[in-house]
Short mmCIF file of N, CA and C in Angstrom, two decimals:
data_model
loop_
_atom_site.label_atom_id
_atom_site.label_comp_id
_atom_site.label_asym_id
_atom_site.label_seq_id
_atom_site.Cartn_x
_atom_site.Cartn_y
_atom_site.Cartn_z
N MET A 1 0.82 -1.15 -0.16
CA MET A 1 -0.02 0.02 -0.05
C MET A 1 0.93 1.40 0.07
N ASN A 2 0.63 2.10 -0.81
CA ASN A 2 1.33 3.39 -0.80
C ASN A 2 0.45 4.69 -0.52
N ALA A 3 1.17 5.80 -0.66
CA ALA A 3 0.27 6.83 -0.02
C ALA A 3 -1.04 7.21 -0.69
N ARG A 4 -1.07 6.76 -2.01
CA ARG A 4 -2.19 6.89 -2.82
C ARG A 4 -3.21 6.22 -2.34
N THR A 5 -3.03 4.71 -2.02
CA THR A 5 -4.06 3.95 -1.46
C THR A 5 -4.53 4.21 -0.04
N LEU A 6 -3.63 4.82 0.72
CA LEU A 6 -3.96 5.24 2.13
C LEU A 6 -4.77 6.51 1.87
N ALA A 7 -4.64 7.41 1.10
CA ALA A 7 -5.45 8.64 0.77
C ALA A 7 -6.88 8.10 0.26
N ALA A 8 -6.94 7.17 -0.45
CA ALA A 8 -8.14 6.72 -0.96
C ALA A 8 -8.99 6.17 0.22
N LEU A 9 -8.23 5.37 1.07
CA LEU A 9 -9.13 4.76 2.27
C LEU A 9 -9.40 5.91 3.20
N LEU A 10 -8.75 6.83 3.29
CA LEU A 10 -8.97 7.96 4.36
C LEU A 10 -10.27 8.87 3.81
N LEU A 11 -10.28 8.82 2.54
CA LEU A 11 -11.40 9.63 1.66
C LEU A 11 -12.70 8.84 1.88
N LYS A 12 -12.59 7.64 1.88
CA LYS A 12 -13.69 6.65 1.85
C LYS A 12 -14.37 6.74 3.39
N VAL A 13 -13.45 6.82 4.23
CA VAL A 13 -13.97 6.96 5.78
C VAL A 13 -14.46 8.17 5.97
N TRP A 14 -14.03 9.21 5.16
CA TRP A 14 -14.69 10.48 5.45
C TRP A 14 -15.75 10.59 4.73
N GLY A 15 -16.04 10.00 3.56
CA GLY A 15 -17.53 9.77 3.08
C GLY A 15 -18.37 9.10 3.82
N ILE A 16 -17.77 8.11 4.46
CA ILE A 16 -18.80 7.32 5.28
C ILE A 16 -19.06 8.15 6.49
N THR A 17 -18.28 8.89 7.11
CA THR A 17 -18.47 9.66 8.34
C THR A 17 -19.47 10.74 7.95
N ALA A 18 -19.40 11.38 6.63
CA ALA A 18 -20.18 12.28 6.35
C ALA A 18 -21.80 11.98 6.03
N ILE A 19 -21.84 10.70 5.52
CA ILE A 19 -23.25 10.22 5.51
C ILE A 19 -23.78 9.85 6.73
N VAL A 20 -22.92 9.17 7.49
CA VAL A 20 -23.47 8.77 9.01
C VAL A 20 -23.98 10.08 9.62
N SER A 21 -22.98 11.08 9.80
CA SER A 21 -23.46 12.14 10.41
C SER A 21 -24.59 12.78 10.03
N ALA A 22 -24.88 12.65 8.59
CA ALA A 22 -26.13 13.26 8.25
C ALA A 22 -27.23 12.56 8.62
N LEU A 23 -27.10 11.40 8.54
CA LEU A 23 -28.16 10.46 9.03
C LEU A 23 -28.50 10.70 10.69
N ILE A 24 -27.41 10.88 11.42
CA ILE A 24 -27.53 11.23 12.72
C ILE A 24 -28.29 12.52 13.00
N SER A 25 -28.17 13.51 12.09
CA SER A 25 -28.92 14.72 12.28
C SER A 25 -30.22 14.68 12.03
N LEU A 26 -30.89 13.49 11.38
CA LEU A 26 -32.15 13.32 11.28
C LEU A 26 -33.15 13.47 12.66
N GLY A 27 -32.29 13.32 13.76
CA GLY A 27 -33.16 13.44 14.88
C GLY A 27 -33.52 14.97 15.21
N SER A 28 -32.68 15.69 14.83
CA SER A 28 -33.17 17.37 14.81
C SER A 28 -34.45 17.60 13.87
N TYR A 29 -34.36 17.02 12.78
CA TYR A 29 -35.48 17.24 11.95
C TYR A 29 -36.88 16.67 12.51
N ALA A 30 -36.70 15.49 13.14
CA ALA A 30 -37.95 14.91 13.83
C ALA A 30 -38.57 15.74 14.91
N ALA A 31 -37.45 16.40 15.76
CA ALA A 31 -37.88 17.19 16.74
C ALA A 31 -38.53 18.47 16.30
N ALA A 32 -38.10 19.01 15.03
CA ALA A 32 -38.84 20.27 14.52
C ALA A 32 -40.11 20.02 13.85
N LEU A 33 -40.60 18.68 13.42
CA LEU A 33 -41.66 18.66 12.73
C LEU A 33 -42.93 19.06 13.39
N PRO A 34 -43.10 18.67 14.78
CA PRO A 34 -44.45 19.16 15.33
C PRO A 34 -44.59 20.46 15.22
N PHE A 35 -43.61 21.49 15.14
CA PHE A 35 -43.86 22.83 15.37
C PHE A 35 -44.38 23.28 13.85
N SER A 36 -45.23 24.22 14.09
CA SER A 36 -45.79 24.76 12.74
C SER A 36 -45.40 26.16 12.52
N SER A 37 -44.64 26.96 13.55
CA SER A 37 -44.35 28.46 13.19
C SER A 37 -43.33 28.47 12.09
N SER A 38 -43.37 29.63 11.45
CA SER A 38 -42.67 29.86 10.32
C SER A 38 -41.16 29.79 10.63
N GLU A 39 -40.78 30.07 11.93
CA GLU A 39 -39.34 30.02 12.42
C GLU A 39 -38.97 28.55 12.32
N ALA A 40 -39.73 27.54 12.97
CA ALA A 40 -39.37 26.42 12.81
C ALA A 40 -39.45 25.90 11.47
N ARG A 41 -40.32 26.08 10.58
CA ARG A 41 -40.24 25.68 9.31
C ARG A 41 -38.96 26.20 8.42
N ALA A 42 -38.32 27.34 8.93
CA ALA A 42 -37.02 27.80 8.35
C ALA A 42 -35.84 26.95 8.90
N VAL A 43 -35.94 26.62 10.09
CA VAL A 43 -35.03 25.84 10.69
C VAL A 43 -35.13 24.39 10.14
N LEU A 44 -36.18 23.76 9.73
CA LEU A 44 -36.36 22.63 9.18
C LEU A 44 -35.89 22.57 7.62
N LEU A 45 -36.51 23.70 7.11
CA LEU A 45 -35.60 23.96 5.56
C LEU A 45 -34.17 23.92 5.52
N SER A 46 -33.63 24.66 6.45
CA SER A 46 -32.17 24.81 6.46
C SER A 46 -31.49 23.58 6.85
N ASN A 47 -32.23 22.81 7.89
CA ASN A 47 -31.65 21.35 8.23
C ASN A 47 -31.57 20.35 7.13
N THR A 48 -32.76 20.39 6.41
CA THR A 48 -32.78 19.66 5.21
C THR A 48 -31.92 19.96 4.46
N ALA A 49 -31.56 21.15 3.82
CA ALA A 49 -30.64 21.41 2.93
C ALA A 49 -29.35 20.95 3.48
N GLY A 50 -29.00 21.24 4.73
CA GLY A 50 -27.69 20.68 5.30
C GLY A 50 -27.57 19.10 5.12
N PHE A 51 -28.69 18.49 5.52
CA PHE A 51 -28.77 17.10 5.33
C PHE A 51 -28.44 16.54 3.88
N ILE A 52 -29.29 17.15 2.91
CA ILE A 52 -28.94 16.71 1.40
C ILE A 52 -27.52 17.21 1.04
N LEU A 53 -26.98 18.28 1.47
CA LEU A 53 -25.54 18.52 1.04
C LEU A 53 -24.47 17.56 1.69
N SER A 54 -24.96 17.18 2.98
CA SER A 54 -23.89 16.09 3.67
C SER A 54 -24.01 14.77 2.96
N VAL A 55 -25.12 14.19 2.61
CA VAL A 55 -25.36 13.01 2.06
C VAL A 55 -24.66 13.16 0.63
N VAL A 56 -24.83 14.10 -0.23
CA VAL A 56 -24.22 14.28 -1.53
C VAL A 56 -22.70 14.40 -1.40
N ALA A 57 -22.16 15.18 -0.49
CA ALA A 57 -20.73 15.19 -0.40
C ALA A 57 -20.16 13.81 0.01
N GLY A 58 -20.77 13.11 0.94
CA GLY A 58 -20.42 11.72 1.39
C GLY A 58 -20.39 10.79 0.21
N VAL A 59 -21.51 10.92 -0.68
CA VAL A 59 -21.56 10.09 -2.00
C VAL A 59 -20.48 10.42 -2.82
N VAL A 60 -20.25 11.57 -3.04
CA VAL A 60 -19.20 12.21 -4.22
C VAL A 60 -17.89 11.66 -3.64
N VAL A 61 -17.68 11.76 -2.19
CA VAL A 61 -16.15 11.34 -1.63
C VAL A 61 -16.01 9.87 -1.82
N LEU A 62 -17.05 9.19 -1.56
CA LEU A 62 -17.01 7.65 -1.77
C LEU A 62 -16.75 7.31 -3.04
N LYS A 63 -17.53 7.80 -4.00
CA LYS A 63 -17.62 7.56 -5.23
C LYS A 63 -16.07 7.73 -5.99
N PHE A 64 -15.55 8.94 -5.81
CA PHE A 64 -14.40 9.42 -6.38
C PHE A 64 -13.20 9.64 -5.51
N ALA A 65 -13.19 8.58 -4.48
CA ALA A 65 -11.98 8.68 -3.49
C ALA A 65 -10.69 8.28 -4.43
N THR A 66 -10.78 7.23 -5.14
CA THR A 66 -9.65 6.84 -5.73
C THR A 66 -9.09 7.93 -6.82
N ALA A 67 -10.10 8.39 -7.51
CA ALA A 67 -9.67 9.44 -8.40
C ALA A 67 -9.06 10.54 -7.89
N ILE A 68 -9.59 11.08 -6.57
CA ILE A 68 -9.01 12.25 -6.02
C ILE A 68 -7.62 11.77 -5.52
N ALA A 69 -7.31 10.77 -4.96
CA ALA A 69 -6.07 9.95 -4.26
C ALA A 69 -5.24 10.16 -5.49
N THR A 70 -5.51 9.56 -6.76
CA THR A 70 -4.72 9.53 -7.89
C THR A 70 -4.12 10.94 -8.32
N ARG A 71 -4.97 11.91 -8.14
CA ARG A 71 -4.73 13.21 -8.56
C ARG A 71 -3.73 14.02 -7.65
N LEU A 72 -3.79 13.46 -6.41
CA LEU A 72 -3.07 13.92 -5.03
C LEU A 72 -1.79 13.39 -5.27
N PHE A 73 -1.45 12.28 -5.44
CA PHE A 73 -0.21 11.37 -5.28
C PHE A 73 0.12 10.72 -6.75
N GLU A 74 1.54 10.80 -6.80
CA GLU A 74 1.92 10.03 -8.25
C GLU A 74 2.32 8.75 -7.54
N PRO A 75 2.45 7.63 -8.46
CA PRO A 75 2.51 6.32 -7.93
C PRO A 75 3.77 6.08 -7.66
N SER A 76 4.97 6.60 -8.19
CA SER A 76 6.28 6.05 -8.07
C SER A 76 7.17 7.26 -6.95
N VAL A 77 6.51 8.15 -6.47
CA VAL A 77 7.10 8.99 -5.60
C VAL A 77 7.30 8.44 -4.14
N ASP A 78 6.38 7.81 -3.69
CA ASP A 78 6.47 7.44 -2.00
C ASP A 78 6.82 5.99 -1.92
N ALA A 79 7.17 5.85 -0.87
CA ALA A 79 7.50 4.42 -0.49
C ALA A 79 6.36 3.56 0.07
N PRO A 80 6.25 2.25 -0.11
CA PRO A 80 5.18 1.60 0.27
C PRO A 80 5.22 1.52 2.06
N LEU A 81 3.87 1.36 2.28
CA LEU A 81 3.78 1.26 3.67
C LEU A 81 3.55 -0.46 3.98
N VAL A 82 3.75 -0.66 5.23
CA VAL A 82 3.81 -2.17 5.63
C VAL A 82 2.36 -2.70 6.19
N ILE A 83 1.50 -1.76 6.36
CA ILE A 83 0.25 -2.24 6.86
C ILE A 83 -0.73 -2.37 5.70
N PRO A 84 -1.30 -3.58 5.55
CA PRO A 84 -2.40 -3.73 4.71
C PRO A 84 -3.56 -3.08 4.71
N ALA A 85 -4.02 -2.73 3.54
CA ALA A 85 -5.18 -1.76 3.45
C ALA A 85 -6.43 -2.23 4.42
N GLU A 86 -6.68 -3.70 4.25
CA GLU A 86 -7.77 -4.07 4.97
C GLU A 86 -7.56 -3.93 6.40
N ALA A 87 -6.36 -4.11 6.92
CA ALA A 87 -6.04 -3.83 8.43
C ALA A 87 -6.24 -2.52 8.78
N LEU A 88 -5.93 -1.59 7.94
CA LEU A 88 -5.78 -0.02 8.27
C LEU A 88 -7.45 0.40 8.21
N LEU A 89 -8.31 -0.21 7.21
CA LEU A 89 -9.34 0.34 7.08
C LEU A 89 -10.22 -0.33 8.37
N ARG A 90 -9.94 -1.63 8.85
CA ARG A 90 -10.55 -1.89 9.95
C ARG A 90 -10.38 -1.02 11.24
N VAL A 91 -9.09 -0.52 11.32
CA VAL A 91 -8.86 0.40 12.36
C VAL A 91 -9.49 1.66 12.29
N PHE A 92 -9.63 2.15 11.05
CA PHE A 92 -10.68 3.52 10.91
C PHE A 92 -11.97 3.04 11.27
N LEU A 93 -12.42 1.82 10.97
CA LEU A 93 -13.97 1.61 11.07
C LEU A 93 -14.27 1.39 12.58
N VAL A 94 -13.19 0.78 13.13
CA VAL A 94 -13.50 0.57 14.75
C VAL A 94 -13.34 1.98 15.32
N THR A 95 -12.51 3.02 14.90
CA THR A 95 -12.20 4.20 15.47
C THR A 95 -13.64 4.97 15.33
N LEU A 96 -14.27 4.85 14.05
CA LEU A 96 -15.58 5.48 13.69
C LEU A 96 -16.68 4.78 14.63
N GLY A 97 -16.71 3.47 14.67
CA GLY A 97 -17.71 2.97 15.65
C GLY A 97 -17.52 3.30 17.18
N LEU A 98 -16.30 3.32 17.47
CA LEU A 98 -16.10 3.84 18.94
C LEU A 98 -16.57 5.21 19.04
N TYR A 99 -16.41 6.07 18.22
CA TYR A 99 -16.62 7.71 18.29
C TYR A 99 -18.13 7.66 18.27
N LEU A 100 -18.82 6.77 17.48
CA LEU A 100 -20.40 6.92 17.28
C LEU A 100 -21.04 6.43 18.72
N CYS A 101 -20.26 5.23 19.35
CA CYS A 101 -20.92 4.93 20.50
C CYS A 101 -20.64 5.89 21.78
N VAL A 102 -19.56 6.62 21.79
CA VAL A 102 -19.17 7.70 22.57
C VAL A 102 -20.18 8.72 22.47
N GLU A 103 -20.59 9.14 21.27
CA GLU A 103 -21.59 10.19 20.82
C GLU A 103 -23.02 9.71 21.54
N GLY A 104 -23.19 8.51 21.28
CA GLY A 104 -24.55 8.04 21.62
C GLY A 104 -24.67 7.87 23.07
N LEU A 105 -23.52 7.72 23.93
CA LEU A 105 -23.44 7.70 25.49
C LEU A 105 -23.66 8.99 25.73
N ARG A 106 -23.07 9.92 25.15
CA ARG A 106 -23.06 11.33 25.55
C ARG A 106 -24.53 12.00 25.44
N ASN A 107 -25.18 11.47 24.34
CA ASN A 107 -26.57 11.90 24.35
C ASN A 107 -27.40 11.18 25.40
N SER A 108 -27.10 9.96 25.54
CA SER A 108 -27.87 9.32 26.74
C SER A 108 -27.70 9.88 28.07
N ALA A 109 -26.39 10.37 28.35
CA ALA A 109 -26.15 11.07 29.57
C ALA A 109 -27.03 12.41 29.63
N VAL A 110 -27.21 13.03 28.40
CA VAL A 110 -27.99 14.15 28.58
C VAL A 110 -29.47 13.76 28.84
N ILE A 111 -29.92 12.75 28.45
CA ILE A 111 -31.31 12.22 28.79
C ILE A 111 -31.47 11.84 30.20
N GLY A 112 -30.44 11.33 30.76
CA GLY A 112 -30.33 10.79 32.08
C GLY A 112 -30.29 12.09 33.02
N PHE A 113 -29.49 13.09 32.62
CA PHE A 113 -29.29 14.37 33.37
C PHE A 113 -30.81 15.04 33.38
N GLU A 114 -31.47 15.08 32.23
CA GLU A 114 -32.60 15.66 32.21
C GLU A 114 -33.78 14.85 33.19
N LEU A 115 -33.66 13.70 33.39
CA LEU A 115 -34.44 12.77 34.15
C LEU A 115 -34.11 13.14 35.56
N ALA A 116 -32.99 13.33 35.97
CA ALA A 116 -32.49 13.56 37.25
C ALA A 116 -32.98 14.82 37.88
N LEU A 117 -32.85 16.12 36.90
CA LEU A 117 -33.41 17.25 37.22
C LEU A 117 -34.77 17.40 37.09
N LYS A 118 -35.60 16.44 36.67
CA LYS A 118 -37.03 16.43 36.62
C LYS A 118 -37.52 17.00 38.03
N PRO A 119 -38.40 18.00 38.12
CA PRO A 119 -39.07 18.35 39.31
C PRO A 119 -39.95 17.22 39.88
N SER A 120 -40.00 17.07 41.13
CA SER A 120 -40.89 16.06 41.88
C SER A 120 -42.42 16.46 41.72
N TRP A 121 -42.65 17.52 41.38
CA TRP A 121 -44.11 17.88 41.37
C TRP A 121 -44.43 17.74 39.84
N ASP A 122 -43.67 17.42 39.02
CA ASP A 122 -44.10 17.23 37.56
C ASP A 122 -44.69 15.67 37.42
N ARG A 123 -45.78 15.61 37.14
CA ARG A 123 -46.52 14.20 36.89
C ARG A 123 -46.41 13.49 35.82
N ALA A 124 -45.70 14.30 34.75
CA ALA A 124 -45.61 13.61 33.54
C ALA A 124 -44.49 12.49 33.68
N GLY A 125 -44.90 11.29 32.88
CA GLY A 125 -43.88 10.11 32.87
C GLY A 125 -42.55 10.48 32.18
N ALA A 126 -41.65 9.46 32.48
CA ALA A 126 -40.23 9.71 32.01
C ALA A 126 -40.16 9.76 30.67
N LEU A 127 -40.87 8.94 29.77
CA LEU A 127 -40.77 8.81 28.25
C LEU A 127 -41.27 10.24 27.82
N GLU A 128 -42.49 10.62 28.49
CA GLU A 128 -43.16 11.71 27.91
C GLU A 128 -42.28 13.01 28.11
N THR A 129 -41.71 13.09 29.08
CA THR A 129 -40.74 14.20 29.58
C THR A 129 -39.65 14.18 28.63
N ILE A 130 -39.04 13.07 28.48
CA ILE A 130 -37.78 12.93 27.46
C ILE A 130 -38.31 13.47 26.28
N TRP A 131 -39.49 12.94 25.74
CA TRP A 131 -39.88 13.29 24.24
C TRP A 131 -40.23 14.55 23.98
N ASP A 132 -40.56 15.25 25.17
CA ASP A 132 -40.82 16.78 24.99
C ASP A 132 -39.90 17.57 25.10
N ARG A 133 -38.90 17.25 26.07
CA ARG A 133 -37.54 18.06 26.24
C ARG A 133 -36.36 17.79 25.49
N GLN A 134 -36.22 16.69 25.33
CA GLN A 134 -34.79 16.03 24.81
C GLN A 134 -35.16 15.05 23.65
N ARG A 135 -35.96 15.50 22.62
CA ARG A 135 -36.41 14.51 21.56
C ARG A 135 -35.04 14.35 20.55
N GLU A 136 -34.44 15.21 20.55
CA GLU A 136 -33.30 15.12 19.46
C GLU A 136 -32.18 14.39 20.17
N ALA A 137 -31.86 14.63 21.35
CA ALA A 137 -31.13 13.79 22.04
C ALA A 137 -31.41 12.13 22.15
N LEU A 138 -32.67 12.11 22.34
CA LEU A 138 -33.23 10.53 22.14
C LEU A 138 -32.97 9.88 20.81
N VAL A 139 -33.30 10.62 19.89
CA VAL A 139 -33.33 10.08 18.61
C VAL A 139 -31.83 9.87 18.28
N SER A 140 -31.03 10.87 18.53
CA SER A 140 -29.69 10.97 18.13
C SER A 140 -28.82 9.80 18.83
N ALA A 141 -29.09 9.64 20.21
CA ALA A 141 -28.64 8.51 20.86
C ALA A 141 -28.91 7.28 20.35
N ALA A 142 -30.13 7.02 20.05
CA ALA A 142 -30.54 5.69 19.47
C ALA A 142 -29.59 5.52 18.09
N VAL A 143 -29.75 6.55 17.25
CA VAL A 143 -29.17 6.22 15.79
C VAL A 143 -27.46 6.05 16.11
N GLU A 144 -26.93 6.84 16.99
CA GLU A 144 -25.51 6.73 17.17
C GLU A 144 -25.16 5.38 17.74
N LEU A 145 -25.89 4.97 18.76
CA LEU A 145 -25.35 3.70 19.35
C LEU A 145 -25.67 2.45 18.46
N VAL A 146 -26.82 2.56 17.81
CA VAL A 146 -26.96 1.38 16.66
C VAL A 146 -25.95 1.49 15.60
N SER A 147 -25.56 2.80 15.09
CA SER A 147 -24.69 2.76 13.93
C SER A 147 -23.35 2.49 14.52
N GLY A 148 -22.79 2.99 15.76
CA GLY A 148 -21.70 2.73 16.23
C GLY A 148 -21.32 0.96 16.58
N VAL A 149 -22.51 0.39 16.94
CA VAL A 149 -22.22 -1.14 17.28
C VAL A 149 -22.24 -1.71 16.01
N ALA A 150 -22.98 -1.28 14.98
CA ALA A 150 -22.90 -1.91 13.48
C ALA A 150 -21.49 -1.71 13.13
N PHE A 151 -20.90 -0.69 13.00
CA PHE A 151 -19.49 -0.27 12.57
C PHE A 151 -18.63 -1.20 13.34
N LEU A 152 -18.71 -1.69 14.69
CA LEU A 152 -18.00 -2.33 15.53
C LEU A 152 -18.19 -3.86 15.01
N ARG A 153 -19.50 -4.22 14.89
CA ARG A 153 -19.91 -5.58 14.56
C ARG A 153 -19.35 -5.90 13.29
N PHE A 154 -19.80 -5.08 12.25
CA PHE A 154 -19.46 -5.60 10.85
C PHE A 154 -18.24 -4.97 10.27
N ARG A 155 -17.17 -4.65 11.12
CA ARG A 155 -16.00 -3.90 10.57
C ARG A 155 -15.43 -4.81 9.64
N ARG A 156 -15.40 -6.03 9.52
CA ARG A 156 -14.64 -7.03 8.59
C ARG A 156 -15.34 -7.21 7.42
N GLN A 157 -16.61 -7.13 7.54
CA GLN A 157 -17.42 -7.27 6.26
C GLN A 157 -17.21 -5.77 5.53
N LEU A 158 -17.46 -4.80 6.17
CA LEU A 158 -17.29 -3.43 5.64
C LEU A 158 -15.81 -3.22 5.05
N SER A 159 -14.89 -3.47 5.78
CA SER A 159 -13.51 -3.23 5.30
C SER A 159 -13.17 -4.27 4.25
N ASP A 160 -13.69 -5.32 4.09
CA ASP A 160 -13.57 -6.32 2.98
C ASP A 160 -14.14 -5.65 1.72
N ALA A 161 -15.40 -5.39 1.83
CA ALA A 161 -16.03 -4.67 0.65
C ALA A 161 -15.40 -3.23 0.25
N LEU A 162 -15.19 -2.44 1.16
CA LEU A 162 -14.33 -1.07 0.71
C LEU A 162 -13.09 -1.38 0.11
N ALA A 163 -12.34 -2.30 0.67
CA ALA A 163 -10.90 -2.71 0.10
C ALA A 163 -10.97 -3.24 -1.09
N THR A 164 -11.96 -4.22 -1.56
CA THR A 164 -12.12 -4.68 -2.73
C THR A 164 -12.29 -3.62 -3.78
N SER A 165 -13.16 -2.75 -3.49
CA SER A 165 -13.46 -1.51 -4.43
C SER A 165 -12.36 -0.81 -4.64
N ILE A 166 -11.38 -0.56 -3.49
CA ILE A 166 -10.21 0.21 -3.85
C ILE A 166 -9.23 -0.55 -4.64
N ASP A 167 -9.14 -1.75 -4.34
CA ASP A 167 -8.04 -2.58 -5.06
C ASP A 167 -8.63 -2.74 -6.58
N ARG A 168 -9.79 -2.83 -6.84
CA ARG A 168 -10.23 -2.85 -8.27
C ARG A 168 -9.90 -1.67 -8.97
N LYS A 169 -10.20 -0.39 -8.38
CA LYS A 169 -10.05 0.89 -8.91
C LYS A 169 -8.36 1.20 -9.01
N SER A 170 -7.62 0.87 -8.22
CA SER A 170 -6.06 1.17 -8.38
C SER A 170 -5.53 0.21 -9.17
N VAL A 171 -5.95 -0.77 -9.46
CA VAL A 171 -5.48 -1.73 -10.58
C VAL A 171 -5.66 -1.06 -12.11
N VAL A 172 -6.83 -0.30 -12.28
CA VAL A 172 -7.17 0.15 -13.60
C VAL A 172 -6.51 1.43 -13.96
#
């Protein structure tokens, strides 16, 4: 593996991160849906535009990672690296999975903090309180934890699939 292959791997991880971050942001859209004010609609429209741009950017980076890396690095200039691409990609996927799990736990802590600070006179149930006050944190925590565990659990399959696509494109 040379610097061009490493750059393609890093670009693919960046593309995946952009797509996953966009999907995680869907929690804020779900939180804004019940509100009908013009300000809430403007925020929802702005968030939707950001979501679409993030997904498009992630897909473009994934699709053109090898082409971008080829333009950045000439094949004969750099010395080969000893780490196989699949192993390095697994490291990146594990790192991404751990990051998402930590973010999910962080949002879960926000929910726990909200429940701990709930006044004793408030008769609303725990789920109702969280849904009313921390809807975005609840949805984000669930998506982040599920996606983080999925990256950790399926890192081998993901790295094999992405490495195969990188190997095929670098031969051409």
